[in-house]
Short mmCIF file of C-alpha atoms in Angstrom, two decimals:
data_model
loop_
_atom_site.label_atom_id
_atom_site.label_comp_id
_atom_site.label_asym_id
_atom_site.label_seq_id
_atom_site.Cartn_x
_atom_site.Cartn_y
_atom_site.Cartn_z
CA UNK A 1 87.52 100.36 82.07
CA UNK A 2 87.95 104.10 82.54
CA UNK A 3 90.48 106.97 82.09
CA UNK A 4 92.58 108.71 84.87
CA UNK A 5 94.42 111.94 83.72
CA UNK A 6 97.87 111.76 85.45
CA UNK A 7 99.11 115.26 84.38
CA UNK A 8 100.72 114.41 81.15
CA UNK A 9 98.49 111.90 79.41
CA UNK A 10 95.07 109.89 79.82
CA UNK A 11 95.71 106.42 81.03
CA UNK A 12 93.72 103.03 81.98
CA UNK A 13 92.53 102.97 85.64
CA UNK A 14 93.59 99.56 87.16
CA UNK A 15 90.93 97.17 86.17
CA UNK A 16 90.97 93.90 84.18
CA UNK A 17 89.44 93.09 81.47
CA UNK A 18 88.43 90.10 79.09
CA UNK A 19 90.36 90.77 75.57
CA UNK A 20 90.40 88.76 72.76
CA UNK A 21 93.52 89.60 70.66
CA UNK A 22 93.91 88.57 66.83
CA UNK A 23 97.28 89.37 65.92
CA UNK A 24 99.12 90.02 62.87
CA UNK A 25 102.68 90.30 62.82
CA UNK A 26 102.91 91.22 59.30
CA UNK A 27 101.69 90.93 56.08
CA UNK A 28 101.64 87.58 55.63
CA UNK A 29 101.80 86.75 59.45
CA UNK A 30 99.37 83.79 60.74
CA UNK A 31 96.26 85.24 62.75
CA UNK A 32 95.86 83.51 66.03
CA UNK A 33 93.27 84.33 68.59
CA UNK A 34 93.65 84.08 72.38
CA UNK A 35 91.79 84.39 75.14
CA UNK A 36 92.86 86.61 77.84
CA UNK A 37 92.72 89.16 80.73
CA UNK A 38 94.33 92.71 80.44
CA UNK A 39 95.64 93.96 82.99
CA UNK A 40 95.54 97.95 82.82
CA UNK A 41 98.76 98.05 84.29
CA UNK A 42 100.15 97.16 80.71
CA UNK A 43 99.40 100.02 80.02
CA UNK A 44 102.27 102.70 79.81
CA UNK A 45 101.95 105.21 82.08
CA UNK A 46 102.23 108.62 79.91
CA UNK A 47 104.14 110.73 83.07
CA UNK A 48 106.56 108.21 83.22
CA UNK A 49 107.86 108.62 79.12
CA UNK A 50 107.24 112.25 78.71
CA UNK A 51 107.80 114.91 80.72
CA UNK A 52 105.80 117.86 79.80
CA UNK A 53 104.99 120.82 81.69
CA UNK A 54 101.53 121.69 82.28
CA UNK A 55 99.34 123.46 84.53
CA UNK A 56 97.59 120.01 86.20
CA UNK A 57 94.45 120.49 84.79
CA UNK A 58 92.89 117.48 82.72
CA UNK A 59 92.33 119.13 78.95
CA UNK A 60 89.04 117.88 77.14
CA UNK A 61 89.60 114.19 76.20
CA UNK A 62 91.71 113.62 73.01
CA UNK A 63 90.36 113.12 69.46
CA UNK A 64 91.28 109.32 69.04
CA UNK A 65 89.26 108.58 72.31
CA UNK A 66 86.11 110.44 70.88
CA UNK A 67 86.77 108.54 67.93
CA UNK A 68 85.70 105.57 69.47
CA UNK A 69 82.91 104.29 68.32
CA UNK A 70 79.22 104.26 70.30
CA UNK A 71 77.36 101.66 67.66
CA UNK A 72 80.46 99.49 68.11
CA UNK A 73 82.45 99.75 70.70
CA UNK A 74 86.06 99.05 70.82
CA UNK A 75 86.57 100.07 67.65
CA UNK A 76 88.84 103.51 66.80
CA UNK A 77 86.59 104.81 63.80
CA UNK A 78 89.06 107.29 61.49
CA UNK A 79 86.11 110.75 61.33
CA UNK A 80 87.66 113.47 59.93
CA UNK A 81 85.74 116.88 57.85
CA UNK A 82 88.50 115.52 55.35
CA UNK A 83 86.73 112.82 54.59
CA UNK A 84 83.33 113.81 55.30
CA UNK A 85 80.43 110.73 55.39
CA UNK A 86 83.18 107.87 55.87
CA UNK A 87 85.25 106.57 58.30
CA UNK A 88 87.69 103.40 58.24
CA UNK A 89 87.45 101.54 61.32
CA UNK A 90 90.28 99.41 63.60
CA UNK A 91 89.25 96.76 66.41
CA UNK A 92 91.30 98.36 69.75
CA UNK A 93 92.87 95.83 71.79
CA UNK A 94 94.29 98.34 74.03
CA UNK A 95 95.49 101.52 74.45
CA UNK A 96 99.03 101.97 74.92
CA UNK A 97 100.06 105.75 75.23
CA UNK A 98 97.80 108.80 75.09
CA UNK A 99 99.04 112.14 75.87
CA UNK A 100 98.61 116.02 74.46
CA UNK A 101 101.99 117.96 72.97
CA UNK A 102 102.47 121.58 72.64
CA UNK A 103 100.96 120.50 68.85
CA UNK A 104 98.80 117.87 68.75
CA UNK A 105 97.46 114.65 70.44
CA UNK A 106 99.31 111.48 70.31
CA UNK A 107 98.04 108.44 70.51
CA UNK A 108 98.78 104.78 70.27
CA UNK A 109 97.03 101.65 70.21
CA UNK A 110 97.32 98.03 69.94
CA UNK A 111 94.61 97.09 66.96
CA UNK A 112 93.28 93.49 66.41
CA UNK A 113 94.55 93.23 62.80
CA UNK A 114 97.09 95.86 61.92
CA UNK A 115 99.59 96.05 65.31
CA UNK A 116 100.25 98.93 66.73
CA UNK A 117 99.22 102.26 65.63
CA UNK A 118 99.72 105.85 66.01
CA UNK A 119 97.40 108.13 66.11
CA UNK A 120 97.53 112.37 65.84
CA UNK A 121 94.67 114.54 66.06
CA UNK A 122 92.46 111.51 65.62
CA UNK A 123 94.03 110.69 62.27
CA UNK A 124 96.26 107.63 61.85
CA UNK A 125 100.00 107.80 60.78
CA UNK A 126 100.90 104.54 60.65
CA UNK A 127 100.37 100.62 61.84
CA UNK A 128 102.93 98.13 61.87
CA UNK A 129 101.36 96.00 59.17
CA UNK A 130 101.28 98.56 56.24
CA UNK A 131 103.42 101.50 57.00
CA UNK A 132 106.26 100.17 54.83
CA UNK A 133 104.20 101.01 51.44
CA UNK A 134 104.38 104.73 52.61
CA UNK A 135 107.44 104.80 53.79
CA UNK A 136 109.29 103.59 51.33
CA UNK A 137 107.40 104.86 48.17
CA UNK A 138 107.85 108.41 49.79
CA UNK A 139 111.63 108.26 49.90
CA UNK A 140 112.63 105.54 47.17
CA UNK A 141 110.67 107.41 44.24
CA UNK A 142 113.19 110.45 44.46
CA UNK A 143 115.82 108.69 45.37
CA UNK A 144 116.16 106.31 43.02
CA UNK A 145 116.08 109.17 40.34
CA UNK A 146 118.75 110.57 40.53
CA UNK A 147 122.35 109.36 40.97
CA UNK A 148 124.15 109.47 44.13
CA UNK A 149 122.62 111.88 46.28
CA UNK A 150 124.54 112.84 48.79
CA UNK A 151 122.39 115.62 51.19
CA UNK A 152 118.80 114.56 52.08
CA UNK A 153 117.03 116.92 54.58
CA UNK A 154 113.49 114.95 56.12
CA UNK A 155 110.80 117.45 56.84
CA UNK A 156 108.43 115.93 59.06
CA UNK A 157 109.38 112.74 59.45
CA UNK A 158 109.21 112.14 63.64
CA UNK A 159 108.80 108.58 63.78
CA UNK A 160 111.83 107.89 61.90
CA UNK A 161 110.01 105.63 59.36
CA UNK A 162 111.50 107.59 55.88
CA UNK A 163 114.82 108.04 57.83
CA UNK A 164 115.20 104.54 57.76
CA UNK A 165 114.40 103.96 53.96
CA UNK A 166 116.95 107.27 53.39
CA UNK A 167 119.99 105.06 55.10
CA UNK A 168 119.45 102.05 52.91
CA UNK A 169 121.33 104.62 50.07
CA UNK A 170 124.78 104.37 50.48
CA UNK A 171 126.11 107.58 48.85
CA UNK A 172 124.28 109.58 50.99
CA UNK A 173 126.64 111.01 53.48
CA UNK A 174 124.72 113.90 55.22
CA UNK A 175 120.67 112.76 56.54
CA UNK A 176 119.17 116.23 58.17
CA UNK A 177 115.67 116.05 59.59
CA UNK A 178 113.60 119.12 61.21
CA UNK A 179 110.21 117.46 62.89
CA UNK A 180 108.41 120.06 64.75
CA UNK A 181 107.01 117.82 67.55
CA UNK A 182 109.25 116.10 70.26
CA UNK A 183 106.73 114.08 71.64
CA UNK A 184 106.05 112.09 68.11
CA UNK A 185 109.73 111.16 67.83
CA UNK A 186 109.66 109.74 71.69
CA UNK A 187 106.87 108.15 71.41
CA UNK A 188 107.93 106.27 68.11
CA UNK A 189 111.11 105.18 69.75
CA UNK A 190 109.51 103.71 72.77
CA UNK A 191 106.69 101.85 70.55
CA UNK A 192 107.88 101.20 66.90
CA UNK A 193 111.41 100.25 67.00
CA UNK A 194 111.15 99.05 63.46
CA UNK A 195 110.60 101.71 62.45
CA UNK A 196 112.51 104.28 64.75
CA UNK A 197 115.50 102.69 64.22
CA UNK A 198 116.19 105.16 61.02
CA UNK A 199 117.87 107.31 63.92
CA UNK A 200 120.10 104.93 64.91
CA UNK A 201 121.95 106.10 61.68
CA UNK A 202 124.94 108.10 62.64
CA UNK A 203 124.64 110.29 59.37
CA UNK A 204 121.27 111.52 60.37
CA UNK A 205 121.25 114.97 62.56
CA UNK A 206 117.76 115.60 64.38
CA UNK A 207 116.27 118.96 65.03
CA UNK A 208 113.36 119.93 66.44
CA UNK A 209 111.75 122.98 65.35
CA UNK A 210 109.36 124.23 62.41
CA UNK A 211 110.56 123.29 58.98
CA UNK A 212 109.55 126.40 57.77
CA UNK A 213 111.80 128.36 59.68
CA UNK A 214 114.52 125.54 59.08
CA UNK A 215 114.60 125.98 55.73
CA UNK A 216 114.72 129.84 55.68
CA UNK A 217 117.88 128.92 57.42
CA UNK A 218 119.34 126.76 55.04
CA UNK A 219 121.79 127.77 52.29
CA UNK A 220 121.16 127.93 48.56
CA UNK A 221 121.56 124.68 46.93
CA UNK A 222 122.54 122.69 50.06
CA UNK A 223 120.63 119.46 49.31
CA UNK A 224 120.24 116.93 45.98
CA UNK A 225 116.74 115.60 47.61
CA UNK A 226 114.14 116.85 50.28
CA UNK A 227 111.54 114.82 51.26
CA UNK A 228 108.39 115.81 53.13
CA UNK A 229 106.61 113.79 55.08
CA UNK A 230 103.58 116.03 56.57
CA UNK A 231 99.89 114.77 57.71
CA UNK A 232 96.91 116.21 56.29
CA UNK A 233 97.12 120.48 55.91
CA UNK A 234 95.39 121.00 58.62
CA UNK A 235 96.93 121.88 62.50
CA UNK A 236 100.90 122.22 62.57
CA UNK A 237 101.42 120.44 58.75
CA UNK A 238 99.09 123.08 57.14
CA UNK A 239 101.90 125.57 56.37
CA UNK A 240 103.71 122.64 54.23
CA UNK A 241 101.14 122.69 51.49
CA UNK A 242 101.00 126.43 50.96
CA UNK A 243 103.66 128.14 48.25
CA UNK A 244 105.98 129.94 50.67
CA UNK A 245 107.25 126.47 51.84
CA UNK A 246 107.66 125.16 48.37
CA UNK A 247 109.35 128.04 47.29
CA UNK A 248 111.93 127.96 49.80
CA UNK A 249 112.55 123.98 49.67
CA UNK A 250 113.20 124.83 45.85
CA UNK A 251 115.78 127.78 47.07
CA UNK A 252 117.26 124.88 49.17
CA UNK A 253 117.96 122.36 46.30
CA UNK A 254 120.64 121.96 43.98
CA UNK A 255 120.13 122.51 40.11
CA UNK A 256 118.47 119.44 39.18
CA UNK A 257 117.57 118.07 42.54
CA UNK A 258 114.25 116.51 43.82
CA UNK A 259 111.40 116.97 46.57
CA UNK A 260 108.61 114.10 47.45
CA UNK A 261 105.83 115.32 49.22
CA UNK A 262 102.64 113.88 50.33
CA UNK A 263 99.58 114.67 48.66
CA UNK A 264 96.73 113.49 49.66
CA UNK A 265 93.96 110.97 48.03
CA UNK A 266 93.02 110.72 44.49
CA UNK A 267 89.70 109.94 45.35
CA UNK A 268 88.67 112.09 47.65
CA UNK A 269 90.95 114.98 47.42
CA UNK A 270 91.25 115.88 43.73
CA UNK A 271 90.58 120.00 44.03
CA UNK A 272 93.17 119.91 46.87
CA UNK A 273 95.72 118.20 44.39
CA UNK A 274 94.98 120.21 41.20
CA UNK A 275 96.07 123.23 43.74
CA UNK A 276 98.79 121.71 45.09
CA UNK A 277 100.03 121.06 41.38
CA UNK A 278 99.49 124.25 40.52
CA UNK A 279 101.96 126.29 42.68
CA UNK A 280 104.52 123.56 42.12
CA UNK A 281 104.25 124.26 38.67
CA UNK A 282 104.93 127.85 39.25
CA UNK A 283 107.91 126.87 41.53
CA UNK A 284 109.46 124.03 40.12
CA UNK A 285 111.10 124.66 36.90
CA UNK A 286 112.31 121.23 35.85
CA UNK A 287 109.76 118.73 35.96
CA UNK A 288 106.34 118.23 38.00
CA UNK A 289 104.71 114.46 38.58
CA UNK A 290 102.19 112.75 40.27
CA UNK A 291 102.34 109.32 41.69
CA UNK A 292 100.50 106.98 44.34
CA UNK A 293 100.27 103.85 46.51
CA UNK A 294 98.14 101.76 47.90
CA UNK A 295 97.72 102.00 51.65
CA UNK A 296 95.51 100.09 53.23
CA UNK A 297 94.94 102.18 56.58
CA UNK A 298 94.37 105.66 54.97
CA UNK A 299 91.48 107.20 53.90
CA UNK A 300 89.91 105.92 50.61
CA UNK A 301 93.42 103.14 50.66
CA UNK A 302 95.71 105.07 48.77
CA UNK A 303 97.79 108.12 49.52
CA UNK A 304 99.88 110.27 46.63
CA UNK A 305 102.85 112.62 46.37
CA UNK A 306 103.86 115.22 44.33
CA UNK A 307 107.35 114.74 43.11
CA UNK A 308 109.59 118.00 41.18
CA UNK A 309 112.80 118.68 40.42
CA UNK A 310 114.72 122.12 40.10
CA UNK A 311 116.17 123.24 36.85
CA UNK A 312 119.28 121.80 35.75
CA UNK A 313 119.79 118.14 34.48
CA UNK A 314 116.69 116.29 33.56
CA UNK A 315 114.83 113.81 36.00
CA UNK A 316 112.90 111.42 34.47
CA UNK A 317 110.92 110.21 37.67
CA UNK A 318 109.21 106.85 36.23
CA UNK A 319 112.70 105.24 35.29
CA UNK A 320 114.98 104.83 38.46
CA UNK A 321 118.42 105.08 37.68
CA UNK A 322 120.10 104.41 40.90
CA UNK A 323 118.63 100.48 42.00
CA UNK A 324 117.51 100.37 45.29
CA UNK A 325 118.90 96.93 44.53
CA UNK A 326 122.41 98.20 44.21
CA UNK A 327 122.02 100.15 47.16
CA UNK A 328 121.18 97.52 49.47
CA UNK A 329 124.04 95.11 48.52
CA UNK A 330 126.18 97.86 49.18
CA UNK A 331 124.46 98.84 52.95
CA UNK A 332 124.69 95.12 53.71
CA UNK A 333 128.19 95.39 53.14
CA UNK A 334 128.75 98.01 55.57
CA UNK A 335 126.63 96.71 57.98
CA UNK A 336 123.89 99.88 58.10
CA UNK A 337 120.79 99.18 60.47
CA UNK A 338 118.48 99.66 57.97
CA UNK A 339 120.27 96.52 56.01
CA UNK A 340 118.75 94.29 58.42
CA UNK A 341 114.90 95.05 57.50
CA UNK A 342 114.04 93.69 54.18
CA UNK A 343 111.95 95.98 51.89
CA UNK A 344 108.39 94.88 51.86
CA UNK A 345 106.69 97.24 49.30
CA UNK A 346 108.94 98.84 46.77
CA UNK A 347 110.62 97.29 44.08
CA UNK A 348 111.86 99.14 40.43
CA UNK A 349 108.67 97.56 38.70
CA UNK A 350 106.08 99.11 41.32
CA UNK A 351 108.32 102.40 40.87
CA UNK A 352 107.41 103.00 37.55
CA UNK A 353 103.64 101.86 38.28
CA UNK A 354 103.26 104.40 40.40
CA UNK A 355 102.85 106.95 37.76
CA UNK A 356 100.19 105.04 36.09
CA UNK A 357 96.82 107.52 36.96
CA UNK A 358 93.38 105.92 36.92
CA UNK A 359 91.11 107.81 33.66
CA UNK A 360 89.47 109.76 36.05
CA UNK A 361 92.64 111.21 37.66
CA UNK A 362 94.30 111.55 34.18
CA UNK A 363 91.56 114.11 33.14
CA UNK A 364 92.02 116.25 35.90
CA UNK A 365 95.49 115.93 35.81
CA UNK A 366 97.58 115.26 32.42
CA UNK A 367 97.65 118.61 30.91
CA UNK A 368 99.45 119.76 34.20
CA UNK A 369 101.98 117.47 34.61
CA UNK A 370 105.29 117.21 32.96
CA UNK A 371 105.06 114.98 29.80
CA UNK A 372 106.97 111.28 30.15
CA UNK A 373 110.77 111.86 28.55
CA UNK A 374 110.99 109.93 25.51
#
């Protein structure tokens, strides 16, 4: 096997090859192995789904291919200064689309155990098998907060994942999202349909652009929840973690309404989170929280988010008020896409888990946080 750049993207050279595929359709999808040749030409051809101008020469190759590992090869090994003397590791079975944005690179992958993956900068975003815990923590912890929100704006977002856990809610009539790259919201509707298919959602208005300068754009008080789905705070997402962003997505809620960011890793990222805390609690004047999944494919297996509310009527984040329950009765009703994909993660009980800090997080943590209501 080799690579042939074809002026928008690195793909296979024709060549066959002996694969052995385990897949996994799921989380509790049967593993079955098979025996077979790959034909590069299964391969999709990055010049024929993105049209990018360049200037025809081949840039160095991308950060998910050097990723691949020498000891053992075939496997996509996650190395990152973020994480600095680990690495989680995924068996490629084949590479599906590589190619370079005005941003970032974009990858994805076919993996032995987790389905298909994508990949920026070398850092993963999501697989098929577990992507539903962040997805739907991310937007049903606000959410469910607060009753009937009506105006949700997605920053970040691109593969349309938390777009389609924002149309399970019923009341929502207006769904605004600003992602900043093009190429990640292609590529997710050519490869991850399941998950794209939050676009498909006729209340939901797409721009590209930088959220930043979205939000400096957007009236006082315009939205009840904003939720922001960023990668790490480094490249294009680093300006989401610094306090001119907060402070304008606070100018941009209502009294009393919510934001859900992501925040990184309890375990390896605690310095990074104590900051992040800190400027939220000189922005946010209702209340500030902490609270955190389990994800399998990120580094350390869990991933947090900060969640705040303005000032105005109480939010008492680890009691959902508004079912997602409720919701979903009513979205089957009317027949919404995201109706037809059950929830696989998030249910009121893991809600209120979520809140729940290890000891060692607590000390770091408790005395900045707002206290439980009683």
């Amino acid at each position: 096997m080799w690579w042939e750049w074809l002026g928008v993207g690195w793909v296979m050279a024709e060549l066959e090859v002996p694969a052995k595929r385990a897949r996994n359709d799921g989380l509790d999808g049967d593993v079955v192995d098979e025996e077979e040749l790959v034909p590069a030409s299964d391969v999709t051809n990055a010049a024929s789904l993105i049209s990018h101008e360049n200037d025809g020469v081949a840039p160095a190759p991308s950060t998910a291919r050097a990723n691949l590992s020498s000891i053992m090869p075939g496997w996509f090994s996650e190395v990152s200064p973020m994480w600095p003397g680990e690495a989680h590791s995924l068996k490629v079975e084949k590479f599906l689309f590589e190619g370079k944005s005005d941003f970032q690179d974009v990858v994805v992958f076919e993996s032995a155990t987790y389905g298909r993956v994508l990949v920026l900068d070398g850092v993963i975003q999501l697989t098929q098998r577990d992507e539903c815990a962040y997805q739907e923590m991310i937007t049903h912890l606000p959410l469910c907060s607060i009753a009937n929100p009506k105006k949700v704006l997605v920053i970040g977002g691109g593969d349309g994942g938390v777009l389609r856990e924002v149309s399970r809610h019923i009341s929502i009539e207006q769904i605004d999202i600003c992602e900043i790259d093009k190429m990640v919201v292609d590529v997710a509707k050519e490869f991850f349909p399941d998950v794209s298919i939050g676009f498909d959602d006729p209340r939901v208005n797409l721009h590209i652009g930088d959220g930043v300068a979205f939000l400096r754009d957007v009236p006082e008080g315009t939205y009840d929840a904003i939720i922001v789905d960023s990668s790490d705070p480094v490249g294009p997402a680093q300006a989401l973690f610094e306090r001119p962003f907060y402070q304008a997505v606070a100018r941009a809620l209502r009294p009393g309404g919510v934001v859900c960011t992501q925040a990184e890793s309890l375990w390896l990222h605690m310095p990074t989170i104590k900051e992040i805390v800190t400027v939220c609690r000189h922005t946010f004047k209702g209340s500030v929280n902490y609270a955190w999944t389990s994800m399998p494919t990120y580094p350390s297996g869990c991933i947090g988010f900060m969640l705040c509310s303005t000032e105005g009527p109480p939010v008492d984040f680890r009691h959902p008020i508004n079912p997602i329950s409720q919701q979903q009765q009513l979205a089957g009703e009317q027949e919404k896409p995201s109706s037809r994909l059950p929830l696989k993660y998030y249910n009121s009980t893991v809600h209120t888990a979520a809140f729940s800090l290890p000891q060692f997080a607590m000390d770091n943590l408790e005395s900045m946080l707002t206290p439980p209501l009683s």
